PDB file of C-alpha atoms in Angstrom:
ATOM      1  CA  GLY P   1       3.799  -7.537  12.652  1.00 65.00           C
ATOM      2  CA  ALA P   2       2.894  -4.208  14.140  1.00 80.00           C
ATOM      3  CA  VAL P   3      -0.692  -2.933  14.028  1.00 88.00           C
ATOM      4  CA  VAL P   4      -1.951   0.222  12.387  1.00 92.00           C
ATOM      5  CA  SER P   5      -5.580   1.224  12.784  1.00 94.00           C
ATOM      6  CA  GLN P   6      -7.743   3.717  10.939  1.00 96.00           C
ATOM      7  CA  HIS P   7     -10.941   5.417  11.956  1.00 96.00           C
ATOM      8  CA  PRO P   8     -13.513   5.560  10.596  1.00 96.00           C
ATOM      9  CA  SER P   9     -13.506   2.528   8.335  1.00 95.00           C
ATOM     10  CA  TRP P  10     -16.043   4.208   6.110  1.00 95.00           C
ATOM     11  CA  VAL P  11     -17.668   7.616   5.917  1.00 97.00           C
ATOM     12  CA  ILE P  12     -20.321   9.224   3.758  1.00 97.00           C
ATOM     13  CA  CYS P  13     -20.533  12.994   3.640  1.00 96.00           C
ATOM     14  CA  LYS P  14     -22.163  15.767   1.691  1.00 96.00           C
ATOM     15  CA  SER P  15     -20.266  17.787  -0.860  1.00 97.00           C
ATOM     16  CA  GLY P  16     -18.599  20.821   0.687  1.00 96.00           C
ATOM     17  CA  THR P  17     -18.079  19.350   4.137  1.00 97.00           C
ATOM     18  CA  SER P  18     -14.754  18.375   5.698  1.00 97.00           C
ATOM     19  CA  VAL P  19     -13.864  14.868   6.802  1.00 97.00           C
ATOM     20  CA  LYS P  20     -11.129  13.789   9.199  1.00 97.00           C
ATOM     21  CA  ILE P  21      -9.539  10.360   9.052  1.00 97.00           C
ATOM     22  CA  GLU P  22      -7.343   9.105  11.877  1.00 97.00           C
ATOM     23  CA  CYS P  23      -4.410   6.729  11.614  1.00 96.00           C
ATOM     24  CA  ARG P  24      -2.899   5.218  14.748  1.00 95.00           C
ATOM     25  CA  SER P  25       0.064   2.964  15.371  1.00 92.00           C
ATOM     26  CA  LEU P  26      -1.111   0.763  18.224  1.00 91.00           C
ATOM     27  CA  ASP P  27       2.036  -0.954  19.435  1.00 87.00           C
ATOM     28  CA  PHE P  28       4.925   1.121  18.179  1.00 87.00           C
ATOM     29  CA  GLN P  29       5.947   4.716  17.774  1.00 88.00           C
ATOM     30  CA  ALA P  30       5.635   5.839  14.195  1.00 89.00           C
ATOM     31  CA  THR P  31       8.193   8.445  13.318  1.00 87.00           C
ATOM     32  CA  THR P  32       7.056   8.410   9.711  1.00 89.00           C
ATOM     33  CA  MET P  33       3.543   8.009   8.377  1.00 92.00           C
ATOM     34  CA  PHE P  34       2.285   7.829   4.828  1.00 93.00           C
ATOM     35  CA  TRP P  35      -1.096   8.484   3.260  1.00 96.00           C
ATOM     36  CA  TYR P  36      -2.171   6.697   0.097  1.00 95.00           C
ATOM     37  CA  ARG P  37      -5.247   6.977  -2.081  1.00 96.00           C
ATOM     38  CA  GLN P  38      -6.706   4.162  -4.116  1.00 92.00           C
ATOM     39  CA  PHE P  39      -9.367   4.625  -6.765  1.00 89.00           C
ATOM     40  CA  PRO P  40     -11.517   1.653  -7.795  1.00 84.00           C
ATOM     41  CA  LYS P  41      -9.556  -1.058  -9.566  1.00 80.00           C
ATOM     42  CA  GLN P  42      -6.390   1.024  -9.403  1.00 85.00           C
ATOM     43  CA  SER P  43      -3.302   0.691  -7.294  1.00 87.00           C
ATOM     44  CA  LEU P  44      -2.222   2.759  -4.326  1.00 91.00           C
ATOM     45  CA  MET P  45      -0.838   6.193  -5.004  1.00 92.00           C
ATOM     46  CA  LEU P  46       1.206   7.979  -2.374  1.00 92.00           C
ATOM     47  CA  MET P  47      -0.307  11.313  -1.402  1.00 95.00           C
ATOM     48  CA  ALA P  48       2.065  12.527   1.278  1.00 94.00           C
ATOM     49  CA  THR P  49       4.733  11.564   3.775  1.00 91.00           C
ATOM     50  CA  SER P  50       4.822  13.005   7.249  1.00 89.00           C
ATOM     51  CA  ASN P  51       7.449  12.879   9.954  1.00 86.00           C
ATOM     52  CA  GLU P  52       6.359  13.498  13.526  1.00 83.00           C
ATOM     53  CA  GLY P  53       6.588  17.158  14.405  1.00 82.00           C
ATOM     54  CA  SER P  54       7.281  18.278  10.842  1.00 84.00           C
ATOM     55  CA  LYS P  55       5.150  19.454   7.972  1.00 88.00           C
ATOM     56  CA  ALA P  56       4.048  16.790   5.539  1.00 92.00           C
ATOM     57  CA  THR P  57       5.715  16.385   2.180  1.00 91.00           C
ATOM     58  CA  TYR P  58       3.127  16.132  -0.566  1.00 94.00           C
ATOM     59  CA  GLU P  59       3.496  14.294  -3.840  1.00 91.00           C
ATOM     60  CA  GLN P  60       3.196  16.207  -7.066  1.00 91.00           C
ATOM     61  CA  GLY P  61      -0.408  16.944  -7.947  1.00 92.00           C
ATOM     62  CA  VAL P  62      -1.747  16.572  -4.401  1.00 94.00           C
ATOM     63  CA  GLU P  63      -3.222  19.806  -3.043  1.00 94.00           C
ATOM     64  CA  LYS P  64      -1.860  20.410   0.426  1.00 93.00           C
ATOM     65  CA  ASP P  65      -4.588  22.912   1.252  1.00 94.00           C
ATOM     66  CA  LYS P  66      -7.236  20.366   0.420  1.00 96.00           C
ATOM     67  CA  PHE P  67      -5.664  17.370   2.124  1.00 97.00           C
ATOM     68  CA  LEU P  68      -4.457  18.553   5.509  1.00 95.00           C
ATOM     69  CA  ILE P  69      -2.125  16.180   7.306  1.00 94.00           C
ATOM     70  CA  ASN P  70      -1.251  16.481  10.964  1.00 91.00           C
ATOM     71  CA  HIS P  71       1.299  14.172  12.554  1.00 89.00           C
ATOM     72  CA  ALA P  72       1.303  15.677  15.992  1.00 82.00           C
ATOM     73  CA  SER P  73       2.306  12.623  17.982  1.00 90.00           C
ATOM     74  CA  LEU P  74       4.305   9.444  17.485  1.00 90.00           C
ATOM     75  CA  THR P  75       1.155   7.334  17.372  1.00 92.00           C
ATOM     76  CA  LEU P  76      -1.365   9.485  15.536  1.00 94.00           C
ATOM     77  CA  SER P  77      -1.649  11.095  12.137  1.00 94.00           C
ATOM     78  CA  THR P  78      -4.786  12.663  10.734  1.00 95.00           C
ATOM     79  CA  LEU P  79      -5.854  13.385   7.181  1.00 97.00           C
ATOM     80  CA  THR P  80      -8.547  16.022   6.747  1.00 97.00           C
ATOM     81  CA  VAL P  81     -10.240  16.278   3.391  1.00 97.00           C
ATOM     82  CA  THR P  82     -11.490  19.855   3.258  1.00 97.00           C
ATOM     83  CA  SER P  83     -14.491  20.942   1.223  1.00 96.00           C
ATOM     84  CA  ALA P  84     -14.896  17.432  -0.097  1.00 96.00           C
ATOM     85  CA  HIS P  85     -16.284  16.857  -3.582  1.00 96.00           C
ATOM     86  CA  PRO P  86     -17.515  13.670  -5.252  1.00 96.00           C
ATOM     87  CA  GLU P  87     -14.194  13.266  -7.064  1.00 95.00           C
ATOM     88  CA  ASP P  88     -12.515  12.905  -3.652  1.00 96.00           C
ATOM     89  CA  SER P  89     -14.445   9.687  -3.115  1.00 96.00           C
ATOM     90  CA  SER P  90     -11.803   7.028  -2.749  1.00 95.00           C
ATOM     91  CA  PHE P  91     -10.183   4.496  -0.463  1.00 95.00           C
ATOM     92  CA  TYR P  92      -7.606   6.140   1.786  1.00 97.00           C
ATOM     93  CA  ILE P  93      -4.912   3.966   3.352  1.00 96.00           C
ATOM     94  CA  CYS P  94      -2.336   5.070   5.869  1.00 95.00           C
ATOM     95  CA  SER P  95       0.959   3.419   6.635  1.00 93.00           C
ATOM     96  CA  ALA P  96       3.442   3.830   9.453  1.00 92.00           C
ATOM     97  CA  ARG P  97       7.087   3.143  10.066  1.00 87.00           C
ATOM     98  CA  ALA P  98       9.056   3.145  13.285  1.00 80.00           C
ATOM     99  CA  ASP P  99      11.824   5.403  12.079  1.00 66.00           C
ATOM    100  CA  ARG P 100      12.912   7.732   9.309  1.00 53.00           C
ATOM    101  CA  GLY P 101      15.046   5.022   7.811  1.00 55.00           C
ATOM    102  CA  LEU P 102      14.592   1.584   6.486  1.00 56.00           C
ATOM    103  CA  ASN P 103      12.411  -0.344   8.913  1.00 71.00           C
ATOM    104  CA  GLU P 104       9.375  -2.239   7.718  1.00 79.00           C
ATOM    105  CA  GLN P 105       6.293  -0.246   6.880  1.00 85.00           C
ATOM    106  CA  PHE P 106       2.892  -1.349   8.196  1.00 89.00           C
ATOM    107  CA  PHE P 107      -0.444  -0.561   6.597  1.00 91.00           C
ATOM    108  CA  GLY P 108      -3.791   0.352   8.053  1.00 93.00           C
ATOM    109  CA  PRO P 109      -7.078  -1.257   6.953  1.00 93.00           C
ATOM    110  CA  GLY P 110      -8.176   1.768   4.945  1.00 94.00           C
ATOM    111  CA  THR P 111     -11.067   4.231   5.049  1.00 96.00           C
ATOM    112  CA  ARG P 112     -13.715   4.323   2.356  1.00 96.00           C
ATOM    113  CA  LEU P 113     -14.827   7.915   1.710  1.00 97.00           C
ATOM    114  CA  THR P 114     -17.957   8.574  -0.315  1.00 96.00           C
ATOM    115  CA  VAL P 115     -18.869  12.176  -1.055  1.00 97.00           C
ATOM    116  CA  LEU P 116     -22.434  12.720  -2.221  1.00 96.00           C
TER     117      LEU P 116
ATOM    118  CA  LYS R   1      11.263   7.580 -11.667  1.00 84.00           C
ATOM    119  CA  GLN R   2      10.500   4.055 -10.551  1.00 90.00           C
ATOM    120  CA  GLU R   3       7.679   2.292 -12.367  1.00 92.00           C
ATOM    121  CA  VAL R   4       6.208  -1.034 -11.390  1.00 95.00           C
ATOM    122  CA  THR R   5       4.152  -3.229 -13.665  1.00 96.00           C
ATOM    123  CA  GLN R   6       2.395  -6.514 -13.026  1.00 96.00           C
ATOM    124  CA  ILE R   7       1.388  -9.239 -15.409  1.00 94.00           C
ATOM    125  CA  PRO R   8      -1.219 -10.551 -15.838  1.00 94.00           C
ATOM    126  CA  ALA R   9      -3.764  -7.933 -14.819  1.00 94.00           C
ATOM    127  CA  ALA R  10      -6.264 -10.673 -14.059  1.00 96.00           C
ATOM    128  CA  LEU R  11      -6.088 -14.428 -13.776  1.00 96.00           C
ATOM    129  CA  SER R  12      -8.713 -17.102 -13.303  1.00 97.00           C
ATOM    130  CA  VAL R  13      -7.657 -20.649 -12.489  1.00 96.00           C
ATOM    131  CA  PRO R  14      -9.297 -23.833 -11.211  1.00 97.00           C
ATOM    132  CA  GLU R  15      -8.629 -24.857  -7.657  1.00 97.00           C
ATOM    133  CA  GLY R  16      -5.440 -26.831  -7.119  1.00 97.00           C
ATOM    134  CA  GLU R  17      -3.385 -25.227  -9.846  1.00 97.00           C
ATOM    135  CA  ASN R  18       0.057 -23.796  -9.254  1.00 97.00           C
ATOM    136  CA  LEU R  19       0.415 -20.266 -10.555  1.00 96.00           C
ATOM    137  CA  VAL R  20       2.920 -17.480 -11.040  1.00 97.00           C
ATOM    138  CA  LEU R  21       2.363 -13.757 -10.759  1.00 97.00           C
ATOM    139  CA  ASN R  22       4.914 -11.421 -12.282  1.00 97.00           C
ATOM    140  CA  CYS R  23       6.204  -8.038 -11.192  1.00 98.00           C
ATOM    141  CA  SER R  24       8.676  -5.825 -13.061  1.00 98.00           C
ATOM    142  CA  PHE R  25      10.352  -2.606 -11.985  1.00 96.00           C
ATOM    143  CA  THR R  26      12.397  -0.138 -13.982  1.00 95.00           C
ATOM    144  CA  ASP R  27      15.031   0.983 -11.453  1.00 92.00           C
ATOM    145  CA  SER R  28      17.058  -1.838  -9.947  1.00 91.00           C
ATOM    146  CA  ALA R  29      18.352   0.347  -7.104  1.00 89.00           C
ATOM    147  CA  ILE R  30      15.787  -0.924  -4.657  1.00 91.00           C
ATOM    148  CA  TYR R  31      15.996  -1.479  -0.925  1.00 89.00           C
ATOM    149  CA  ASN R  32      13.377  -4.207  -0.817  1.00 91.00           C
ATOM    150  CA  LEU R  33      10.321  -5.584  -2.546  1.00 94.00           C
ATOM    151  CA  GLN R  34       7.107  -6.624  -0.878  1.00 94.00           C
ATOM    152  CA  TRP R  35       4.109  -8.628  -2.001  1.00 97.00           C
ATOM    153  CA  PHE R  36       0.713  -7.787  -0.566  1.00 95.00           C
ATOM    154  CA  ARG R  37      -2.739  -9.234  -0.772  1.00 96.00           C
ATOM    155  CA  GLN R  38      -5.804  -7.022  -0.877  1.00 93.00           C
ATOM    156  CA  ASP R  39      -9.331  -8.333  -0.539  1.00 92.00           C
ATOM    157  CA  PRO R  40     -12.152  -6.241  -2.051  1.00 87.00           C
ATOM    158  CA  GLY R  41     -12.756  -3.086  -0.038  1.00 84.00           C
ATOM    159  CA  LYS R  42     -10.075  -3.993   2.462  1.00 87.00           C
ATOM    160  CA  GLY R  43      -6.579  -2.892   3.357  1.00 88.00           C
ATOM    161  CA  LEU R  44      -3.300  -4.613   2.614  1.00 90.00           C
ATOM    162  CA  THR R  45      -2.015  -7.841   4.069  1.00 91.00           C
ATOM    163  CA  SER R  46       1.730  -8.281   3.803  1.00 90.00           C
ATOM    164  CA  LEU R  47       2.653 -11.670   2.327  1.00 95.00           C
ATOM    165  CA  LEU R  48       6.382 -11.653   1.742  1.00 95.00           C
ATOM    166  CA  LEU R  49       9.171  -9.121   2.077  1.00 92.00           C
ATOM    167  CA  ILE R  50      12.395  -9.634   0.142  1.00 94.00           C
ATOM    168  CA  GLN R  51      15.430  -7.524   0.939  1.00 90.00           C
ATOM    169  CA  SER R  52      17.568  -6.452  -2.003  1.00 90.00           C
ATOM    170  CA  SER R  53      20.332  -8.834  -0.934  1.00 91.00           C
ATOM    171  CA  GLN R  54      17.980 -11.828  -0.931  1.00 94.00           C
ATOM    172  CA  ARG R  55      16.930 -14.016  -3.837  1.00 95.00           C
ATOM    173  CA  GLU R  56      13.726 -15.455  -2.444  1.00 95.00           C
ATOM    174  CA  GLN R  57      11.400 -15.796   0.501  1.00 96.00           C
ATOM    175  CA  THR R  58       8.934 -18.543   1.335  1.00 96.00           C
ATOM    176  CA  SER R  59       5.868 -18.668   3.518  1.00 95.00           C
ATOM    177  CA  GLY R  60       3.662 -21.733   3.393  1.00 96.00           C
ATOM    178  CA  ARG R  61       2.368 -22.172  -0.155  1.00 97.00           C
ATOM    179  CA  LEU R  62       3.870 -18.871  -1.257  1.00 97.00           C
ATOM    180  CA  ASN R  63       7.307 -18.327  -2.697  1.00 98.00           C
ATOM    181  CA  ALA R  64       8.603 -15.003  -3.952  1.00 97.00           C
ATOM    182  CA  SER R  65      11.783 -14.572  -5.929  1.00 97.00           C
ATOM    183  CA  LEU R  66      13.757 -11.455  -6.723  1.00 97.00           C
ATOM    184  CA  ASP R  67      16.140 -10.805  -9.594  1.00 96.00           C
ATOM    185  CA  LYS R  68      17.219  -7.252  -8.936  1.00 94.00           C
ATOM    186  CA  SER R  69      19.517  -6.947 -11.916  1.00 93.00           C
ATOM    187  CA  SER R  70      16.748  -7.744 -14.363  1.00 95.00           C
ATOM    188  CA  GLY R  71      14.121  -5.836 -12.401  1.00 96.00           C
ATOM    189  CA  ARG R  72      11.816  -8.777 -11.824  1.00 97.00           C
ATOM    190  CA  SER R  73      10.042 -10.605  -9.070  1.00 98.00           C
ATOM    191  CA  THR R  74       7.665 -13.522  -9.185  1.00 98.00           C
ATOM    192  CA  LEU R  75       5.139 -14.748  -6.670  1.00 98.00           C
ATOM    193  CA  TYR R  76       4.510 -18.460  -6.881  1.00 98.00           C
ATOM    194  CA  ILE R  77       1.347 -19.854  -5.310  1.00 98.00           C
ATOM    195  CA  ALA R  78       1.216 -23.607  -4.954  1.00 97.00           C
ATOM    196  CA  ALA R  79      -1.978 -25.658  -4.882  1.00 97.00           C
ATOM    197  CA  SER R  80      -4.254 -22.638  -5.183  1.00 97.00           C
ATOM    198  CA  GLN R  81      -7.463 -22.485  -3.154  1.00 97.00           C
ATOM    199  CA  PRO R  82     -10.643 -20.397  -3.537  1.00 97.00           C
ATOM    200  CA  GLY R  83      -9.577 -18.481  -0.436  1.00 97.00           C
ATOM    201  CA  ASP R  84      -6.565 -17.213  -2.388  1.00 97.00           C
ATOM    202  CA  SER R  85      -8.885 -15.126  -4.556  1.00 97.00           C
ATOM    203  CA  ALA R  86      -7.826 -11.498  -4.098  1.00 97.00           C
ATOM    204  CA  THR R  87      -5.754  -8.780  -5.717  1.00 95.00           C
ATOM    205  CA  TYR R  88      -2.023  -9.231  -5.329  1.00 97.00           C
ATOM    206  CA  LEU R  89       0.104  -6.104  -5.239  1.00 96.00           C
ATOM    207  CA  CYS R  90       3.820  -5.829  -5.696  1.00 97.00           C
ATOM    208  CA  ALA R  91       5.613  -2.814  -4.216  1.00 95.00           C
ATOM    209  CA  VAL R  92       9.245  -1.742  -4.313  1.00 94.00           C
ATOM    210  CA  ARG R  93      11.027   0.535  -1.920  1.00 89.00           C
ATOM    211  CA  ASP R  94      13.931   2.635  -3.118  1.00 81.00           C
ATOM    212  CA  ASN R  95      17.374   2.816  -1.580  1.00 74.00           C
ATOM    213  CA  TYR R  96      16.541   6.003   0.232  1.00 70.00           C
ATOM    214  CA  GLY R  97      13.881   4.028   2.041  1.00 60.00           C
ATOM    215  CA  GLN R  98      11.206   6.647   1.972  1.00 67.00           C
ATOM    216  CA  ASN R  99       8.767   5.650  -0.679  1.00 75.00           C
ATOM    217  CA  PHE R 100       6.923   2.561  -1.784  1.00 86.00           C
ATOM    218  CA  VAL R 101       5.934   2.375  -5.436  1.00 91.00           C
ATOM    219  CA  PHE R 102       3.062   0.005  -6.052  1.00 94.00           C
ATOM    220  CA  GLY R 103       2.244  -1.995  -9.119  1.00 94.00           C
ATOM    221  CA  PRO R 104      -1.314  -2.031 -10.492  1.00 93.00           C
ATOM    222  CA  GLY R 105      -1.993  -5.483  -9.099  1.00 95.00           C
ATOM    223  CA  THR R 106      -3.075  -8.862 -10.398  1.00 96.00           C
ATOM    224  CA  ARG R 107      -6.681  -9.825  -9.699  1.00 96.00           C
ATOM    225  CA  LEU R 108      -6.762 -13.561  -8.992  1.00 97.00           C
ATOM    226  CA  SER R 109      -9.860 -15.748  -9.005  1.00 97.00           C
ATOM    227  CA  VAL R 110      -9.526 -19.368  -7.950  1.00 97.00           C
ATOM    228  CA  LEU R 111     -12.586 -21.337  -8.977  1.00 96.00           C
ATOM    229  CA  PRO R 112     -13.817 -24.242  -6.838  1.00 94.00           C
TER     230      PRO R 112
END
């Protein structure tokens, strides 16, 4: 299958700082990208969906001003956690799909964020 | 709103046993269903993808079935090995194709 990478794989930051996580599709052009959050021993919850060149669509309860998503190119999406707090500590996983339709979705390896 | 549940939440079996993991979903209007494996602290590894028109898919020791009308899927693992120990996630994709809804997962431990 296609490859999706994330960087960094883990990050530790102080409360109040901002953290940027990158998601790249390495061997295909990702028209649509998704960001998920996973708390310990819980399943993945979709945070937002982004289509290249458009604003992201956020799920209910996800603060768009806190979790900034930029999908500026067909191979790169970024998630910026602004003014991070300890409760934002989580595992963030991105996913990418080659079109806006029904092709298979591929998942990145995840980024572990710890906010002190 | 689609909801996905998985039973059991955790399972511990001796090596060599055959086992079945269950997944249920509330809205049968799905586009496909996918089983994933997740190792601790890691991302997702896709195991099997079943389109809504299919009844089952097989890969090696894994077999996944889909009964869309009853909102159920099972993942069958034959001759389990300690290396199979992981969390297994079931996810369904709706007919509009945009969103995956994940189940809570089954945490499997295969004891040597």
